[in-house]
XYZ file of C-alpha atoms in Angstrom:
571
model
C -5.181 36.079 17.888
C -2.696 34.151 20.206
C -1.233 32.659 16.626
C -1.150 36.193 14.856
C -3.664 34.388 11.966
C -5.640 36.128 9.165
C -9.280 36.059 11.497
C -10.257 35.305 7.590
C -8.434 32.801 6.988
C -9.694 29.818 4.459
C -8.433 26.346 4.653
C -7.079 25.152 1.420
C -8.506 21.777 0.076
C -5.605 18.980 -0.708
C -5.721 19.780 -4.592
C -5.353 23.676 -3.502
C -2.905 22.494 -0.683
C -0.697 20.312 -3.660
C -0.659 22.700 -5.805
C 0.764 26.111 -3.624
C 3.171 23.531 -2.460
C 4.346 22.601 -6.053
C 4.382 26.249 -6.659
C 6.716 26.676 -4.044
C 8.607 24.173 -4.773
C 8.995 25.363 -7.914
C 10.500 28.839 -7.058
C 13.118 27.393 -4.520
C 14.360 25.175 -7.184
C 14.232 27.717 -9.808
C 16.444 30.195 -7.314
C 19.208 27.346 -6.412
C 19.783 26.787 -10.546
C 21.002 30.064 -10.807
C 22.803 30.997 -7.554
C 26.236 30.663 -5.929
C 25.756 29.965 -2.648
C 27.089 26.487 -0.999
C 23.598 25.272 -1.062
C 23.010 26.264 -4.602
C 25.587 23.971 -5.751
C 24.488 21.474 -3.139
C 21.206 21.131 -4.035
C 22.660 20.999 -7.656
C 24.737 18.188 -7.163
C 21.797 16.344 -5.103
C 19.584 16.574 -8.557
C 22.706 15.186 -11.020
C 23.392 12.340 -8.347
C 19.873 10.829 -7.574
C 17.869 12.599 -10.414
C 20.181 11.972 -12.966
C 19.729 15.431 -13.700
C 16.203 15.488 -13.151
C 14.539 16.689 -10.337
C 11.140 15.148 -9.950
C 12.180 12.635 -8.154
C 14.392 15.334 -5.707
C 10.829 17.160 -5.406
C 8.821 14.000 -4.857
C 11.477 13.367 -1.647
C 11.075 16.973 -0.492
C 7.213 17.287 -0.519
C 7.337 13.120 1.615
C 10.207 14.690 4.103
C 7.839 17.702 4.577
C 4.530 15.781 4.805
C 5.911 12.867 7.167
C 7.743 16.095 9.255
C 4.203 17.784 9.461
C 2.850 14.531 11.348
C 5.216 14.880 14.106
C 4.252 16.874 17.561
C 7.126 19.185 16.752
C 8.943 19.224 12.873
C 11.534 21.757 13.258
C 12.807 19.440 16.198
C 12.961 16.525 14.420
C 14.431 17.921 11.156
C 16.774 19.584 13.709
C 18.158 16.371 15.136
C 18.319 14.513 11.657
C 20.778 17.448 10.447
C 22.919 17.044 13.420
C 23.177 12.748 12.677
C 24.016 13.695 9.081
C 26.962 15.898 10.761
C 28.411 13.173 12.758
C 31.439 11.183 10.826
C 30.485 7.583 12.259
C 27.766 6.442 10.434
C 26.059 5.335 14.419
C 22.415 5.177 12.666
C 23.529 2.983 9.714
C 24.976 0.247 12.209
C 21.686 0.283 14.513
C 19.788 -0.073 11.262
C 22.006 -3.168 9.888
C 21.941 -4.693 13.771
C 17.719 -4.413 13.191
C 17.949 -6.085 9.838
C 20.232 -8.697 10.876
C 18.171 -9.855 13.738
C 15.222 -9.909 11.719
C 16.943 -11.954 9.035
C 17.916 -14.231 11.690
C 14.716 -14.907 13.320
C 12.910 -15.335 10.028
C 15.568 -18.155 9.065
C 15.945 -19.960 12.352
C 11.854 -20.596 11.887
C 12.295 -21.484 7.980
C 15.236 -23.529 8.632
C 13.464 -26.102 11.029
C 11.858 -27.946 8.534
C 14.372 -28.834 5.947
C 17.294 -29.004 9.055
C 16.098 -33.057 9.596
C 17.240 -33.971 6.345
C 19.567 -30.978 4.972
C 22.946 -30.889 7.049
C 23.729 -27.638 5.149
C 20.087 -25.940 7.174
C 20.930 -27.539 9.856
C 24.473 -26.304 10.383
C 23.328 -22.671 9.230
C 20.391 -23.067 11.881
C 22.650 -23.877 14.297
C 25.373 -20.895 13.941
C 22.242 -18.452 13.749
C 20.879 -20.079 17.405
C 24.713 -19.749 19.004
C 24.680 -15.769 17.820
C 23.964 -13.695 21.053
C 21.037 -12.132 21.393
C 22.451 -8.892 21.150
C 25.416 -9.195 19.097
C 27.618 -6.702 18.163
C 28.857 -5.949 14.393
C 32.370 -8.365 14.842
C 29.700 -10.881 15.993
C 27.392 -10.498 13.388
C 30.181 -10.618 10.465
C 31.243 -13.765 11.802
C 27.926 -15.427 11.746
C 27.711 -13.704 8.168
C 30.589 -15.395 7.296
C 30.398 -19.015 8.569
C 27.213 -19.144 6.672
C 28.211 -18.646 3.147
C 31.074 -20.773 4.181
C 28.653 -23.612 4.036
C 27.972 -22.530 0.147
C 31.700 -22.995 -0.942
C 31.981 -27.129 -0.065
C 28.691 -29.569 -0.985
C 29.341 -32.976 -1.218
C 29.261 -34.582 -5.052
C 25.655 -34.604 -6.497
C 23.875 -33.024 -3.462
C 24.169 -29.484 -4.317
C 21.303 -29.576 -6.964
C 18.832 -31.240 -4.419
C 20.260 -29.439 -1.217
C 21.295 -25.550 -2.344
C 17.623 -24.399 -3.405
C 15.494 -24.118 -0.232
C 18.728 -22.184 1.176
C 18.807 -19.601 -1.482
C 17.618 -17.073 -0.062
C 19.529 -17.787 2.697
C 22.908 -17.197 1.079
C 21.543 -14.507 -0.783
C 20.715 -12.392 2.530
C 23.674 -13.488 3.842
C 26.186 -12.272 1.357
C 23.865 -8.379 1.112
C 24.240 -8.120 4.912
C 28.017 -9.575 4.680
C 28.507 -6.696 2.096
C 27.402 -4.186 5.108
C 29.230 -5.994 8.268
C 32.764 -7.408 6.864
C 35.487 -5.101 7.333
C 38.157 -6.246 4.604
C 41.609 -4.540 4.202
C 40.952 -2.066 6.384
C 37.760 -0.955 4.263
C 34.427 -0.154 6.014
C 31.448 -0.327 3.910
C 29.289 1.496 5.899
C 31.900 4.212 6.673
C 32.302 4.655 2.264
C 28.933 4.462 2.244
C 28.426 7.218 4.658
C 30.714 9.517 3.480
C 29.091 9.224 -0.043
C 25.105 9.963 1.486
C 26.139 12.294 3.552
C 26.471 15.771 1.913
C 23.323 14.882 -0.325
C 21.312 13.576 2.859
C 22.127 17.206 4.658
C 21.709 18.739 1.263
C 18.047 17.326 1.135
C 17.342 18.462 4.574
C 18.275 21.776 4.306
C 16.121 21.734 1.172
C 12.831 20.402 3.151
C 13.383 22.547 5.788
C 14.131 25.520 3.498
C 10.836 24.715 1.382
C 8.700 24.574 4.801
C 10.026 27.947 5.893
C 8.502 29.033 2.022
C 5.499 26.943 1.924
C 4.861 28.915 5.284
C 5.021 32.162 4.146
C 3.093 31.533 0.551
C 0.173 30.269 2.934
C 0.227 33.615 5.331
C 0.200 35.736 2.199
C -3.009 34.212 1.205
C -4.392 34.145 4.601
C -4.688 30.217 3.963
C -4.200 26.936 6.137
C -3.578 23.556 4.761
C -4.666 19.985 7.166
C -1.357 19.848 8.810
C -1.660 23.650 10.140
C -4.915 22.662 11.857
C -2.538 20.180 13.999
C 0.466 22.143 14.329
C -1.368 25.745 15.155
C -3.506 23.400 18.090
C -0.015 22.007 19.175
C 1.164 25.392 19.234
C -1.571 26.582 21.146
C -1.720 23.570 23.802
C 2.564 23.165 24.592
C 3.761 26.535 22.860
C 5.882 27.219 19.613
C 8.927 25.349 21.456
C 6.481 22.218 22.922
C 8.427 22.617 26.218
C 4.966 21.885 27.932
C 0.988 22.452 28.685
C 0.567 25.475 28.315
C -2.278 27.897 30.292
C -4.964 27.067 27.470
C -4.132 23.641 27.503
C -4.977 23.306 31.302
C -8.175 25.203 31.039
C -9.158 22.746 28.292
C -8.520 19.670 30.609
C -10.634 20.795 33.339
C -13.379 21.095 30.807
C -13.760 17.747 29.481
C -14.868 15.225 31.952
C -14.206 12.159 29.232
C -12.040 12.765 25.756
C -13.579 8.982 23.968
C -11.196 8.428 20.839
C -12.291 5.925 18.067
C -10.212 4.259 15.596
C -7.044 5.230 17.248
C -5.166 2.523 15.132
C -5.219 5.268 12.130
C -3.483 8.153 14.699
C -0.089 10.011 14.246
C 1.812 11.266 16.496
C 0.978 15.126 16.347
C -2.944 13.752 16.666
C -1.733 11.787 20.010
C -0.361 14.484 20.922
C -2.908 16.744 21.004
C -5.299 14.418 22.377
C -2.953 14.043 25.370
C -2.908 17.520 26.058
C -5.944 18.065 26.229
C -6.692 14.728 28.565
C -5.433 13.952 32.181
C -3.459 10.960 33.236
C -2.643 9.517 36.377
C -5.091 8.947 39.329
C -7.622 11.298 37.065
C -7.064 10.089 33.950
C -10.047 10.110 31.885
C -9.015 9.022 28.237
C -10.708 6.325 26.346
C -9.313 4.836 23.245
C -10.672 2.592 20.806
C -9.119 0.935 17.868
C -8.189 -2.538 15.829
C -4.597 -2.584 14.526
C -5.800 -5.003 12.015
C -8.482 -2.644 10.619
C -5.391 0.043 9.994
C -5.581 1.105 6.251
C -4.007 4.600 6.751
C -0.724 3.782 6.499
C -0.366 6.052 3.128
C -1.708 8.641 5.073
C 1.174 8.669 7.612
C -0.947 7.218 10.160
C 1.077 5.168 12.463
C -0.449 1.901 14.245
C 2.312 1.595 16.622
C 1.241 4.386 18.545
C -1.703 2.034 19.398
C 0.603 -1.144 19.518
C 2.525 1.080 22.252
C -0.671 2.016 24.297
C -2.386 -1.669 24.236
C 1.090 -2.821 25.521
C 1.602 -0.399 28.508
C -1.953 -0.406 29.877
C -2.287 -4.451 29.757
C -1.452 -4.621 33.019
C 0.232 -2.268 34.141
C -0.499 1.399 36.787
C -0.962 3.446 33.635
C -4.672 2.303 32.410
C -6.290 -1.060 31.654
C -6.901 -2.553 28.367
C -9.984 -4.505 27.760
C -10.212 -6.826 24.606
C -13.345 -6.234 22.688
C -13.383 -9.724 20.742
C -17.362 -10.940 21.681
C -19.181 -10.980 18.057
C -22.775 -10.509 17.943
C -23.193 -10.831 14.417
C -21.778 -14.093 12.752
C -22.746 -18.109 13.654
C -20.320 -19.415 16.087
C -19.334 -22.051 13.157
C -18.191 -18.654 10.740
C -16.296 -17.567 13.643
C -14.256 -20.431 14.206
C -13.203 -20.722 10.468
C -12.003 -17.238 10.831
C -10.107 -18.066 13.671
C -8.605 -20.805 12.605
C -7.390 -19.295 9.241
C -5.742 -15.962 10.411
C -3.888 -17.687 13.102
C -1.266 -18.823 11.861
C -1.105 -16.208 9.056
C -1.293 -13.179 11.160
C 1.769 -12.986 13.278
C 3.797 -9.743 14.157
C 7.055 -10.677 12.104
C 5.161 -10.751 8.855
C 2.783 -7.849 9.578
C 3.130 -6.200 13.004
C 0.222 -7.969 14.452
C -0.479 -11.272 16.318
C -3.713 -12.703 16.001
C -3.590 -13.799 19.585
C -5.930 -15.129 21.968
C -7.339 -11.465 22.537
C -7.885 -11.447 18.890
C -9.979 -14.214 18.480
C -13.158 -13.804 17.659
C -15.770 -15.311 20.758
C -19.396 -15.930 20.185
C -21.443 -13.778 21.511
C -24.670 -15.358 20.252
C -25.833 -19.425 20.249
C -28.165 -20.521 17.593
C -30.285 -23.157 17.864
C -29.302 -26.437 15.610
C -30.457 -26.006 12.009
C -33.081 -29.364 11.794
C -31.707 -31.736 9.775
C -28.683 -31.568 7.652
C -27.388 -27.945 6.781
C -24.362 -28.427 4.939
C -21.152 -26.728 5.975
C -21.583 -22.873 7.406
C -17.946 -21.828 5.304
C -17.150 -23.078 1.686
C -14.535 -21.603 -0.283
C -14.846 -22.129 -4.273
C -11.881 -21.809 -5.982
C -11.243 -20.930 -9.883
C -8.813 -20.708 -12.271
C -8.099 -17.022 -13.837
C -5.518 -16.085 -16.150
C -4.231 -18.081 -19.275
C -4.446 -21.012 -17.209
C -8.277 -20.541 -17.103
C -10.321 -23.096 -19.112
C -12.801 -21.948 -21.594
C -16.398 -21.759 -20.853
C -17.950 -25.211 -22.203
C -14.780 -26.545 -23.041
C -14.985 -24.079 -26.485
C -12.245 -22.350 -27.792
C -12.635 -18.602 -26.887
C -12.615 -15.952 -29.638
C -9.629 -13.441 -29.893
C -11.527 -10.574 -29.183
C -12.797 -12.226 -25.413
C -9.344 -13.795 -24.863
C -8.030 -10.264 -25.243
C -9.401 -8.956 -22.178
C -8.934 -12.087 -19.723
C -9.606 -9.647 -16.622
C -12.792 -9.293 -18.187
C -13.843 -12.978 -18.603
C -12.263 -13.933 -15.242
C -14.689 -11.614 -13.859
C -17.292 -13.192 -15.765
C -16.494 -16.378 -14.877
C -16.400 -15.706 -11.190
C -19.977 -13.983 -11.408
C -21.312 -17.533 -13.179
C -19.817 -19.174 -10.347
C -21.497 -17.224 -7.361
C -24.764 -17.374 -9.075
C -24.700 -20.830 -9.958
C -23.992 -21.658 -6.148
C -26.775 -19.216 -5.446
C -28.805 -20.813 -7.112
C -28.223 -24.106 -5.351
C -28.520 -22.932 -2.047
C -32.414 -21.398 -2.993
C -33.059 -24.661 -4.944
C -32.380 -27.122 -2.097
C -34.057 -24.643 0.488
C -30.925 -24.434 2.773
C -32.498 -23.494 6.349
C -31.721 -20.284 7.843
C -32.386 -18.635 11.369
C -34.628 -15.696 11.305
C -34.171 -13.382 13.872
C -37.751 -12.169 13.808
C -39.656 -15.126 13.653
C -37.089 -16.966 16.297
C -37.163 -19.781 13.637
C -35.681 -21.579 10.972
C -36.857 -21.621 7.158
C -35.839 -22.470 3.957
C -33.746 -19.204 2.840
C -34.576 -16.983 0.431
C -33.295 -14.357 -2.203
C -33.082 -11.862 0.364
C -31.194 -13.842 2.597
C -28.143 -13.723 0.247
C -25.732 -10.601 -0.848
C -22.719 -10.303 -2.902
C -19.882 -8.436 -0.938
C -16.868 -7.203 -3.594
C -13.772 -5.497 -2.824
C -14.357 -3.391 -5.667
C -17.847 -2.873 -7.213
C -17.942 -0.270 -9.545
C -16.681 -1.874 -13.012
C -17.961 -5.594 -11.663
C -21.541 -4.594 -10.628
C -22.981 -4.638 -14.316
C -20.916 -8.121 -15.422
C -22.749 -9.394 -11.912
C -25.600 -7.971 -13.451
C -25.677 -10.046 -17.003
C -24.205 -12.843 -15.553
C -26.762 -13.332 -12.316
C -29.358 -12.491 -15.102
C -28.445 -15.521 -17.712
C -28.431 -17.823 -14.283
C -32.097 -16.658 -13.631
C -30.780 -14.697 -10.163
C -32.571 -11.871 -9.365
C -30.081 -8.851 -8.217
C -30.693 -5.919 -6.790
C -26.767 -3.869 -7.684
C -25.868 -0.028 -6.679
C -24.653 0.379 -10.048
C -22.297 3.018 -10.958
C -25.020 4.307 -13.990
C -25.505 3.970 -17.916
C -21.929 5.913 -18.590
C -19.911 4.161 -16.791
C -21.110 0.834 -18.392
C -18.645 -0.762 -20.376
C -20.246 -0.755 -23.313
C -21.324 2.906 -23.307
C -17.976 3.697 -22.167
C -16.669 2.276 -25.444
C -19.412 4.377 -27.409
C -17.801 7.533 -25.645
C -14.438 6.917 -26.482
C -15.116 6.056 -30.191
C -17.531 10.008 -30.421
C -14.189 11.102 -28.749
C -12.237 9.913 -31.019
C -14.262 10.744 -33.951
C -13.961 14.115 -32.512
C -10.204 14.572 -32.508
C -8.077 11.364 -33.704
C -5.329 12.642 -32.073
C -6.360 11.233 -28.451
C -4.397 8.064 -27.639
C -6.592 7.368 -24.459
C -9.807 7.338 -26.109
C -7.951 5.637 -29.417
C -6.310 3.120 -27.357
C -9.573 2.185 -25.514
C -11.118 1.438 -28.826
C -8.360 -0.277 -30.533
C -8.784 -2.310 -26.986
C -12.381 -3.374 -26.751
C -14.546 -5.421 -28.820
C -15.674 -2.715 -31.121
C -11.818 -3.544 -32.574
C -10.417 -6.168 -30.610
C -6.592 -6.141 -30.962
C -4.534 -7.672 -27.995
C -1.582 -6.073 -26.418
C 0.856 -7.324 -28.244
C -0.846 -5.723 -31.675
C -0.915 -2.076 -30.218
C 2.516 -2.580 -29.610
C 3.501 -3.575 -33.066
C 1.537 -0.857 -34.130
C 3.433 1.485 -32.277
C 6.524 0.558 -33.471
C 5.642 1.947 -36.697
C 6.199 5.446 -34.979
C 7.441 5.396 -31.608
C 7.703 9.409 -30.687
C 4.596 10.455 -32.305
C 0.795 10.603 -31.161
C -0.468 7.003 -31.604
C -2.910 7.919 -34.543
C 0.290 8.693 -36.388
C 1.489 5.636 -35.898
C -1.852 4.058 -36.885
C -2.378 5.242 -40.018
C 1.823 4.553 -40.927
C 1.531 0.958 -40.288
C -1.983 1.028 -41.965
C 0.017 2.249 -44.848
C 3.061 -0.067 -44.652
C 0.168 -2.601 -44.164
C -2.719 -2.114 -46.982
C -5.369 -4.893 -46.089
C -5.773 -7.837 -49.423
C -8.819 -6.886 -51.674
C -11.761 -9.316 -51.581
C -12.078 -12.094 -53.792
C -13.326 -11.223 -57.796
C -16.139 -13.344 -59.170
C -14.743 -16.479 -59.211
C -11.310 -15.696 -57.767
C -9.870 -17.371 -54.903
C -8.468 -15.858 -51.771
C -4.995 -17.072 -52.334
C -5.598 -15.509 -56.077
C -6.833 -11.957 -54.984
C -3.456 -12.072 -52.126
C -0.974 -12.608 -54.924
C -2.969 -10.243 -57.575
C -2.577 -7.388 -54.645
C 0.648 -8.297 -54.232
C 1.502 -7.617 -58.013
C 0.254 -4.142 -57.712
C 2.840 -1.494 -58.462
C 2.822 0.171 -54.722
């Protein structure tokens, strides 16, 4: 009642959600084609500049504005103050942005330049005008650093640019792009021109979100409907009021309720969701929140979730008045041997330049558990078995492999791998390779049971495991994804389709595809030429036609004789 809702409301599902919003969408853009108005023509001009004239890809920026917007603890705000950066003349933003790039650049190549600086003078110099940049260097500073660097790729010495110039590549290639940004020549700014071009289609774009969110609003109160983001922003309302200028009456009640507010997975949060959750916890001398989370488990990053939030907490509470952060990293689970591989291979790959995270010493991995010694020799507690995929991929048995299997190489690299695992399988139960059972607080020879196939992506593997695990004598026990979505059957179903109604490229592509015909890619594309704008039946049947397959051989006729007899033929 406090939000003047529908008490019968509905909340839409995402499908229902996209499609309103494409509605919407829809109806604005419809109205600024035919009006007058300075917006009108804006948003006109915005869809012949970046659309070419087409405006999915001005509707596909609208819809991620408005979905990234609805994340935040207050939208209007923050589409607010990016309208009033597009109004300033001095393109402020764009020179923060470039200082952010360059030091990143630079850090990156003062770490790649140490090992070719011994014997390259050319890294060496450029790693040594990166290390005398200040720390926090201005844009004069930075052009200047830009500069002396792909000064160093004007003058090589005779017959050393060849062996030299190639690990630095990159290196003048960044240069010059960030050069192109920083060097003021004649009196011309590049980031000033390229301002002044954005910056009436970045406001125009804006005013478009904003104007579609004011719409998308209204379509959803007319049908007495809610979409995800509403849940957040009506609670937000609720907790800090329309204007989030703090807890509101509600909001305090709601503290005093909850003794403990326990949060998991707060790696996959957004802002609006911390918010919330901080409004409706206490902080200081009572504070009584409890988060839980694993940047490197974060996989919602499509979903707008944002990790740093987390990043931000771990890295105020370590330590300091606000909270205390405790690192979770005792394992349970896994052989002290397993976790020291682990360790020792995401060290050195995980590191916060590359992908936001350092695996640290809080990240390691510490036993939790100690094992007895296996008796007698156990063989290493890691292997990693390595093969070839691709064309590079040997054939099975050293044979030459048909047309129709090379054809689908994803396909026999899949088989391939399965013949591997089950081989090795197979192995293991053969020589009796002694594992710890937790019941009998003993070891014995494994067993079947003991082993399991973990796959990134099961359903269209499970039934090649299947054949293959079978042929290798393996018994398998696979959640398999049914008899229709088998290859095989699904093969079956596109052929009734297409026997149906020809003029279905899926379905007709799928069987052209798969061993029922067996052409390669390079064949349906041929074929296709034959009549590029039409449905791909069409085109079938014309190069069928331009094509007419050689009769077979008369009674004592050759091949080469029945070719040049059907070539005689009056067409």
């Amino acid at each position: 009642h406090e939000l003047g809702l529908d008490p019968q409301l509905t909340v839409l599902d995402p499908a229902q959600a996209a499609l309103l919003a494409a509605r919407t969408l829809e109806d604005l853009l419809r109205r600024h084609y035919a009006g007058t108005a300075p917006l009108d023509r804006a948003v006109r001009e915005l869809v012949a500049t970046h659309g070419q004239g087409r405006d999915e890809v001005i509707r596909a920026s609208v819809l991620r504005l408005h979905e990234y917007a609805q994340t935040l603890p207050n939208p209007a705000a923050w589409l607010r103050a990016q309208r009033e950066a597009g109004e300033q003349t001095t393109p402020e933003q764009m020179g923060e942005e470039l200082r952010a790039t360059f030091l990143d650049w630079r850090a990156e190549w003062l770490e790649r330049l140490a090992e070719p600086a011994p014997v390259n003078p050319k890294a060496a110099a450029a790693r040594n005008l990166l290390a005398e940049c200040p720390a926090a260097p201005d844009r004069a500073q930075i052009a200047a650093v830009l500069e002396h660097v792909l000064a160093l790729d004007r003058a090589w010495p005779r017959g050393t640019k060849t062996k030299l110039r190639p690990p630095l590549a990159e290196l003048f290639e960044g240069a010059q792009f960030l050069a192109d940004l920083a060097v003021v020549r004649a009196g011309a700014d590049p980031l000033v021109e390229d301002w002044a071009w954005v910056r009436p289609h970045r406001q125009a774009l804006l005013d478009l979100a904003e104007e579609f969110g004011r719409a998308y609003a209204d379509a959803k109160r007319e049908l007495a409907a809610l979409d995800f983001h509403d849940l957040e922003q009506f609670a937000l309302d609720l907790l800090l009021g329309r204007d989030r200028a703090g807890l509101t009456d509600l909001a305090r009640q709601w503290r005093e309720r909850f003794a403990h507010v326990f949060v998991d997975e707060y790696q996959d949060i957004n802002a609006a969701q911390d918010t919330i959750l901080r409004a409706l916890s206490r902080e200081g001398p009572a504070a009584n929140r409890f988060l839980v989370g694993d940047v490197k488990q974060s996989i919602y990053r499509f979903r707008l979730a944002d990790p740093r939030i987390f990043q931000d907490y771990a890295r105020t509470w370590r330590g300091g008045p606000e909270g205390v952060c405790l690192p979770l990293n005792e394992n349970f689970r896994s052989r002290p041997a397993l976790l020291e591989f682990v360790n020792a291979l995401f060290a050195p790959l995980m590191r916060r330049e590359v992908g936001g995270v350092d695996y640290d010493a809080d990240a390691h991995l510490r036993p939790g558990r100690a094992d007895p010694p296996p008796p007698g020799p156990a063989g290493p507690p890691v292997e990693l078995l390595l093969h070839l995929t691709g064309n590079d991929a040997a054939p099975p048995d050293g044979a030459e492999e048909s047309a129709a299997a090379g054809d689908d190489e994803d396909r026999r690299a899949i088989e391939r791998e399965a013949a591997l695992v089950a081989e090795r399988l197979r192995a293991l139960q053969a020589a009796g390779r002694p594992v710890w059972d937790e019941a009998a607080a003993a070891w014995r020879p494994v067993r079947w049971s003991d082993m399991v196939v973990l796959l990134r992506a099961p359903r269209l593997r499970a039934e090649i495991y299947a054949r293959e695990f079978a042929r290798a004598g393996v018994p398998l026990l696979a959640r398999r994804a049914g008899l229709y979505e088998t290859p095989e059957v699904r093969d079956l179903l596109c052929l009734l389709q297409l026997l149906d109604n020809p003029l279905q490229d899926l379905p007709l592509l799928a069987v052209l595809r798969s061993p029922l015909v067996g052409l390669d890619v390079n064949e349906l594309a041929v074929i296709r030429l034959a009549a590029l704008r039409e449905r791909f039946w069409t085109a079938l049947v014309r190069f069928a036609e331009a094509h007419p397959p050689a009769p077979p051989p008369a009674p004592g006729e050759t091949a080469p004789e029945a070719s040049a007899r059907a070539s005689a033929r009056p067409k």
